[in-house]
Coordinates of C-alpha atoms and ligand atoms in Angstrom, one line a residue:
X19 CA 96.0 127.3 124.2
X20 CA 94.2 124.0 123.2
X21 CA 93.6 121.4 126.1
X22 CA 93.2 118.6 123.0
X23 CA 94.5 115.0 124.4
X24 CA 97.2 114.0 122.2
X25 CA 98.0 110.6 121.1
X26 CA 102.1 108.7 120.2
X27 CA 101.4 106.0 118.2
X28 CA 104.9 103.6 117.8
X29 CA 105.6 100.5 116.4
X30 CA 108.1 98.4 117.6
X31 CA 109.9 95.4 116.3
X32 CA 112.7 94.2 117.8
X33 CA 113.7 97.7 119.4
X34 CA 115.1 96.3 122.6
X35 CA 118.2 98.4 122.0
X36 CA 116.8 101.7 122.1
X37 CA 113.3 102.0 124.0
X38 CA 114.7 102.5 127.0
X39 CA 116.7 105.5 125.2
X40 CA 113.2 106.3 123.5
X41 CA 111.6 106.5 126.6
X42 CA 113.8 109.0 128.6
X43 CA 113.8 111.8 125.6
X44 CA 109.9 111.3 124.7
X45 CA 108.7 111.3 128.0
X46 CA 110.1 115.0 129.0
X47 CA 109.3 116.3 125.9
X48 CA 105.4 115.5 126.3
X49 CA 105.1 116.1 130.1
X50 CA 106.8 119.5 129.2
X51 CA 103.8 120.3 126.9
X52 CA 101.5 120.6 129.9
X53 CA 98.3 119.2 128.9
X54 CA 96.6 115.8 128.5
X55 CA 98.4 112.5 126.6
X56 CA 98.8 108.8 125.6
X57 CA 101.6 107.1 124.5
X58 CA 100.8 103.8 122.8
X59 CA 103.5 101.5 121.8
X60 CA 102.5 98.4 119.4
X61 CA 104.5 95.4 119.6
X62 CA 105.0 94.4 116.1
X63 CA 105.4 90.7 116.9
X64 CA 109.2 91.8 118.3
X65 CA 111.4 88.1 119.1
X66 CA 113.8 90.0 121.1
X67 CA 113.3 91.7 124.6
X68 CA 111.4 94.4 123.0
X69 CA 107.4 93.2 124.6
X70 CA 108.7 92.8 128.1
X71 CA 110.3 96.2 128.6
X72 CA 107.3 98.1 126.5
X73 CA 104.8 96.1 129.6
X74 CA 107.1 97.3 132.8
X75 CA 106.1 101.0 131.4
X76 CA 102.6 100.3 130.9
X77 CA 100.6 103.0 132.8
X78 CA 97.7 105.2 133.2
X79 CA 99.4 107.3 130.1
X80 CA 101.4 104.5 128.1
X81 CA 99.4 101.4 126.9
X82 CA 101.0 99.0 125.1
X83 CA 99.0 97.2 122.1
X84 CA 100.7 93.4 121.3
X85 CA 100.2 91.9 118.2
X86 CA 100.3 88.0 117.5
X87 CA 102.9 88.3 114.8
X88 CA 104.9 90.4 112.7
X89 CA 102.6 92.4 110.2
X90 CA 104.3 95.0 109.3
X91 CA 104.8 99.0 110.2
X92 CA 101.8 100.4 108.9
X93 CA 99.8 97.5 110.1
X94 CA 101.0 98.2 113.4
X95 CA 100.7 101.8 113.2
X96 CA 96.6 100.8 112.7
X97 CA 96.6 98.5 115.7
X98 CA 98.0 101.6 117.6
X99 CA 95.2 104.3 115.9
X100 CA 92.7 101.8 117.0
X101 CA 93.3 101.9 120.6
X102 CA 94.0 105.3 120.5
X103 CA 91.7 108.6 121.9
X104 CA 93.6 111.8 121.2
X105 CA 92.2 114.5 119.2
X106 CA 95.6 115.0 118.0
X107 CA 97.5 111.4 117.0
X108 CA 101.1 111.7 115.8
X109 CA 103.2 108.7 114.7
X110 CA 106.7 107.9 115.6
X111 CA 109.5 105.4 114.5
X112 CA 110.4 104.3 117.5
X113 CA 114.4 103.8 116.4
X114 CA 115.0 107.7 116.9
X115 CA 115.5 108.6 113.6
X116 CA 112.6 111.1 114.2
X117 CA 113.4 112.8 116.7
X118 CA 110.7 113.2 119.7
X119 CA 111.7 116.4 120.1
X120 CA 110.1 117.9 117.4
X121 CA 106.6 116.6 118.3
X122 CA 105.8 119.8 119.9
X123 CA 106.4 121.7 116.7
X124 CA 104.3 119.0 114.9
X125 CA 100.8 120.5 117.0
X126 CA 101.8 123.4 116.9
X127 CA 102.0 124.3 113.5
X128 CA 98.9 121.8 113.5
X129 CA 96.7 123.8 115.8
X130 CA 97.8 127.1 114.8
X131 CA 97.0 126.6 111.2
X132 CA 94.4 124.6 111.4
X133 CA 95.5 121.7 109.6
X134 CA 94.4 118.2 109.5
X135 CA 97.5 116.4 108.2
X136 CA 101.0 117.5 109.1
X137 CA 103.6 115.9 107.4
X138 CA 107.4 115.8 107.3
X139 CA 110.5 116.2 105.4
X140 CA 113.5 115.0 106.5
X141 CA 116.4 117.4 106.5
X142 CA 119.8 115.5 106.0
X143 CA 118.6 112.3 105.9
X144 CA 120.5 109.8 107.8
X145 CA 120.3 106.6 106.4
X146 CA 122.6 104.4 104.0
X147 CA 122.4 104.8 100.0
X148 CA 120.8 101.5 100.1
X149 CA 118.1 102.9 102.1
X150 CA 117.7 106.2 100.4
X151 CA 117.3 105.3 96.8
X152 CA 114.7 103.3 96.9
X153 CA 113.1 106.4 98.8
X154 CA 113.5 108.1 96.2
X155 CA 111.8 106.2 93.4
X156 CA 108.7 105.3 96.3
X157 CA 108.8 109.1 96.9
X158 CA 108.5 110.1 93.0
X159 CA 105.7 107.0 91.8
X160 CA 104.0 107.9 95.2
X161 CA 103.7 111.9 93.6
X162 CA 103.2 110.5 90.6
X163 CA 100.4 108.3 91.7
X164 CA 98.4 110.4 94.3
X165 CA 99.1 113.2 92.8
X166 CA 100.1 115.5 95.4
X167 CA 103.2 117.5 95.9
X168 CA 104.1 116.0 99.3
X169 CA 108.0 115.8 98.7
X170 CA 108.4 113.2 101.6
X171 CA 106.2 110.3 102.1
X172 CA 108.2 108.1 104.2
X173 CA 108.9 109.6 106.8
X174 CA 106.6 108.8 109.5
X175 CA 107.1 111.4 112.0
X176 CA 103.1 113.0 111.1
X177 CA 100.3 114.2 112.9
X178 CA 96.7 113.5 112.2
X179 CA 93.7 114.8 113.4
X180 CA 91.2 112.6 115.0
X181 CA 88.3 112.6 112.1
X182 CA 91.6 111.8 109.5
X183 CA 92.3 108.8 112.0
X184 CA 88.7 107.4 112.1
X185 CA 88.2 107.3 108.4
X186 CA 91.5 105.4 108.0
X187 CA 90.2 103.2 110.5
X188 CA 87.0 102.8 109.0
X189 CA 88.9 101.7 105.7
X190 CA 89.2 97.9 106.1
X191 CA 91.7 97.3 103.7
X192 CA 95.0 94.3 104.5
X193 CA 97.8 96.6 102.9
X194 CA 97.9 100.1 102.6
X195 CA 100.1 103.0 103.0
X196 CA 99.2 105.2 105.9
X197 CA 100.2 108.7 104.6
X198 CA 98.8 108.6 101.2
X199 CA 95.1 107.0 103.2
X200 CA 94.9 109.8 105.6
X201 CA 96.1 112.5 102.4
X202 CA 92.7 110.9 100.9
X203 CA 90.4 112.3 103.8
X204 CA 91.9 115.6 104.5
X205 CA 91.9 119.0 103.0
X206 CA 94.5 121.2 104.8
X207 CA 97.5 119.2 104.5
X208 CA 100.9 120.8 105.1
X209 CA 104.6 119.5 105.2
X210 CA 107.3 121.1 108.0
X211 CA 111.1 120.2 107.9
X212 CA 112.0 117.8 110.3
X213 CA 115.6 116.9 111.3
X214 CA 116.6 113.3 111.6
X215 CA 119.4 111.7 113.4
X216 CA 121.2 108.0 112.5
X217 CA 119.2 104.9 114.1
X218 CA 120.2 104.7 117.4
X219 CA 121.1 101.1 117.4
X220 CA 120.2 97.7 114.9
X221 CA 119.6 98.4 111.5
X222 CA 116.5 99.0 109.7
X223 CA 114.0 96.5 109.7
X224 CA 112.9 97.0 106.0
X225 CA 114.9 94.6 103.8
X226 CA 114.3 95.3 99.9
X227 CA 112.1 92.8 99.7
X228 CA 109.9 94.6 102.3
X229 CA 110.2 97.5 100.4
X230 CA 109.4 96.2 97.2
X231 CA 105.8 94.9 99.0
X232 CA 105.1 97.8 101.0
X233 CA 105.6 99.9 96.8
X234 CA 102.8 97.2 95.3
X235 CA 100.8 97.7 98.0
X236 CA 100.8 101.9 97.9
X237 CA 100.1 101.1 93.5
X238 CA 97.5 98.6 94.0
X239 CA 95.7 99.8 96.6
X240 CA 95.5 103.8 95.5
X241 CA 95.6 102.8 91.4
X242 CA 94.2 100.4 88.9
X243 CA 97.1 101.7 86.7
X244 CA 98.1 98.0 86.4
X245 CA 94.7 96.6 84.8
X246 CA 94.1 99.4 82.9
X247 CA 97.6 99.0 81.2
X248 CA 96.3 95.4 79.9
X249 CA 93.2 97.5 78.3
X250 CA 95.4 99.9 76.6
X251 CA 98.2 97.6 75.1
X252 CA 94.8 95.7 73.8
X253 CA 93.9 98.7 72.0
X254 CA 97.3 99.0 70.6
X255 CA 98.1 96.1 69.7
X256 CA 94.4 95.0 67.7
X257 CA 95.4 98.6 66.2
X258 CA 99.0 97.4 65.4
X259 CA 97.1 93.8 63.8
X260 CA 94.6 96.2 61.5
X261 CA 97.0 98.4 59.9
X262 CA 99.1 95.6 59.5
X263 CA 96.7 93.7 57.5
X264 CA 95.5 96.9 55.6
X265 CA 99.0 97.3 54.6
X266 CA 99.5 93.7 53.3
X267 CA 96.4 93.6 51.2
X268 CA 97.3 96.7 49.2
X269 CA 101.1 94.6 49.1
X270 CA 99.2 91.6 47.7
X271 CA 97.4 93.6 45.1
X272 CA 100.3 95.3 44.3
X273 CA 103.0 93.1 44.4
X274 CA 100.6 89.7 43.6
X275 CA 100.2 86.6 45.2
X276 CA 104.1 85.1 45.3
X277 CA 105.4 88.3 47.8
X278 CA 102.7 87.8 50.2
X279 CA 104.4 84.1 51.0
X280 CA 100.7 82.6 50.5
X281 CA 98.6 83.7 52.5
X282 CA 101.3 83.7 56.2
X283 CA 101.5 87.1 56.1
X284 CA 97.5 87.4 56.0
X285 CA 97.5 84.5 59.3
X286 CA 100.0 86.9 61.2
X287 CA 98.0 89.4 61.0
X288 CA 94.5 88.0 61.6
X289 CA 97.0 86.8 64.5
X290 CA 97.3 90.0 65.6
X291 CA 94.0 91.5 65.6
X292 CA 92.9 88.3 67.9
X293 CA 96.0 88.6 69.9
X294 CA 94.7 92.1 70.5
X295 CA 91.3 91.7 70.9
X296 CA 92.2 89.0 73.4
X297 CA 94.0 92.0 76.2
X298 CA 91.0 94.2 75.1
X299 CA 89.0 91.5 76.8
X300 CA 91.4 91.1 79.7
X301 CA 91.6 94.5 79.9
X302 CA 87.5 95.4 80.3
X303 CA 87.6 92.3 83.0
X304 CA 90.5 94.1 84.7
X305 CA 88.4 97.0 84.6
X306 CA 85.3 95.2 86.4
X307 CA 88.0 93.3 88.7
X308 CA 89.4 96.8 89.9
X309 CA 85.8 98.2 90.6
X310 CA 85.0 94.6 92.9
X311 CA 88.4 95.2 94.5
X312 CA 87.3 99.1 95.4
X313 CA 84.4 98.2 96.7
X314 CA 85.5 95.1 99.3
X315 CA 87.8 97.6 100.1
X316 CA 85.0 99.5 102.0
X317 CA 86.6 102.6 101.8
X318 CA 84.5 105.2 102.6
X319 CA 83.5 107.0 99.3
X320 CA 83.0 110.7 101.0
X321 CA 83.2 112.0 104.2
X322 CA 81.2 114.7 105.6
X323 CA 83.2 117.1 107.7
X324 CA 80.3 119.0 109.0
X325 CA 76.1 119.3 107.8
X326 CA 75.7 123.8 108.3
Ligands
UDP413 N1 108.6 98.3 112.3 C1 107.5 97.6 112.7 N2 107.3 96.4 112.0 C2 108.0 96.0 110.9 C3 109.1 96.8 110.6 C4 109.4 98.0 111.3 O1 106.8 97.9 113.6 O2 107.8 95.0 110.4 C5 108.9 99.6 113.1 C6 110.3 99.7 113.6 O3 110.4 99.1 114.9 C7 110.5 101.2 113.6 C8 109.7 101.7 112.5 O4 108.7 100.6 112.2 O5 109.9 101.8 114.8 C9 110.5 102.0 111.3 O6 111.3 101.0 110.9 P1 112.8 101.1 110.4 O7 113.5 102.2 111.3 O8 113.4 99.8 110.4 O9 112.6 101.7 109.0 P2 113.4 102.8 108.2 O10 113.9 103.8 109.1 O11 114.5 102.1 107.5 O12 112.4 103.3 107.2
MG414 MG1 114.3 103.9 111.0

C-alpha cells in the first residue's frame, strides 16, 4: 500500500452553515485511511462566520489559506494547490454535494491504475434545473472545445497528482478552468461515478452571471475560436463582395447601363470587397493578438515527465 501524503483542497465562501457538518464526515473518512494528510481550507473572501470557524480547526493537519476577497472557486482552489504538499491533491466543494466519502475511492482507483487525473461524474445529480442546464451546454462546448470525452467537467470532486498540480501552478494565468488545465498536463486521465447529495444548506453561490464568466473564461483561455471567427467571416465575406461584382458586370453587359442603377450596384459591391478585406485585417491581427495572449500566459509549452 502507498504511504503518499495526501492533500483536501476546499474553497469556502460563505459556508458557515455546513463546515461544522463538513468537518465531522471528512475527518473520519481520512483518519480511517491510515496514512499521512492535509486538509486545507481556503477562505474565499466568506462575509459570514465562515473564516472564524475554518481558524478554531486550524492544526498540525488542517491549515487554512485566507484570501483578501472574493475571487472566485477555481481561484481559490489555486490559493489552496499552492500551499499544498501531498503527492496525491483532491478537490472538494465544501457544501457536501460531493460527498467525502468517496475520497477513498478517488486514490484508489488513482493509485491502482496509475493515473494522474481522476475525474468524476455525478450520478443523479442533485441540483435545480436552473443549475443543471447551464451544465449542460458548459459540459458539451467544454468537449467540444478540449476535445476530450470527459462527460462531466464540473464536478469538482477530482484528484490530481502532484506533477499535474505543479504545472497548473506554474501556469500564471487570472482565469482559468481547473479541470480542463490539469487535462492539459496529463496522460492517463480517467472518470469514476460519483454520487452526490443536495447542498446541505444556502444555495449555490454561482449566480448566472458567474456562470456565464467562469464559460468565457474556459473559451478564451483554452481557444482563439473567437478571433479566428473574425478571420474567417473576412474571407467570406471579400468572397461574397467578388462574386457579387463578377455577377453584376456580366448583368451590365448584358442587360446595359439603365439595370445596373448607374453604377450603385458597382459601389455596393466594391463595398463589399473592402468591408471584407477590412475583418481579413482584423482577423490576421486577432491572430497575432491570440499568439501575445498565449505567451503572457506563461503556460508551460511541454512538460517532461521523466529524461530515461
Ligand atoms: N465557492 C468559492 N468561491 C466562490 C463561489 C463558490 O470558494 O466565489 C465555493 C463554495 O463555497 C463551494 C464550492 O465553491 O465550496 C462550489 O460552490 P457551489 O456549491 O455554490 O457551486 P455549485 O454546486 O452550484 O456548482
Ligand atoms: Mg454546490
Amino acid at each position: 500500500m502507498s504511504t503518499d501524503k495526501i492533500s483536501i483542497v476546499i474553497p469556502v465562501y460563505n459556508e458557515d452553515k455546513v463546515l461544522e457538518a463538513l468537518f465531522s464526515r471528512l475527518i473520519p473518512v481520512m483518519d480511517r485511511l491510515n496514512r499521512d494528510y492535509e486538509l486545507i481550507m481556503v477562505d474565499d473572501g466568506s462575509t459570514d462566520n465562515s473564516l472564524e470557524i475554518l481558524l478554531q480547526q486550524v492544526s498540525d493537519r488542517i491549515k487554512v489559506v485566507e484570501m483578501t476577497r472574493n475571487y472566485g472557486q477555481h481561484a481559490a482552489i489555486f490559493a489552496g494547490f499552492e500551499a499544498s504538499s501531498g503527492e496525491i491533491v483532491i478537490t472538494l466543494d465544501a457544501d457536501l454535494q460531493n460527498p467525502p466519502e468517496e475520497i477513498p475511492r478517488i486514490i484508489e482507483v488513482m493509485e491502482s491504475g496509475c493515473y494522474e487525473v481522476v475525474g468524476t461524474v455525478r450520478k443523479g445529480r442533485k441540483d435545480s434545473v436552473f443549475r443543471k442546464i447551464p451544465s449542460k451546454v458548459i459540459n458539451g462546448i467544454t468537449r467540444r472545445i478540449i476535445g476530450i470525452q470527459l462527460r462531466d467537467w464540473g464536478c469538482m470532486l477530482r484528484g490530481y497528482r502532484r506533477h499535474v498540480v505543479d504545472n497548473m501552478l506554474k501556469s500564471k494565468e487570472h482565469s482559468t478552468f481547473i479541470p480542463a488545465l490539469a487535462i492539459s498536463f496529463a496522460k492517463d486521465i480517467t472518470e469514476i461515478e460519483v454520487a452526490h447529495e443536495e447542498r446541505y444548506s444556502g444555495d449555490s453561490k454561482y449566480s448566472l452571471a458567474k456562470l456565464i464568466t467562469l464559460q468565457f473564461d474556459l473559451i478564451t483561455s483554452f481557444t482563439d475560436f473567437p478571433l479566428k471567427l473574425l478571420f474567417y467571416s473576412g474571407i467570406l465575406l471579400a468572397f461574397f463582395g467578388i462574386s457579387f461584382g463578377i455577377v453584376l458586370a456580366i448583368a451590365r453587359l448584358v442587360f446595359g447601363a439603365l439595370w445596373a442603377a448607374e453604377g450603385v450596384f458597382t459601389l455596393f459591391a466594391v463595398l463589399f470587397v473592402f468591408i471584407g478585406a477590412q475583418f481579413l485585417a482584423f482577423g490576421i491581427m486577432g491572430e497575432y493578438i491570440g499568439r501575445i495572449y498565449r505567451e503572457v500566459k506563461k503556460r508551460p509549452p511541454y512538460t517532461v515527465r521523466q529524461v530515461h
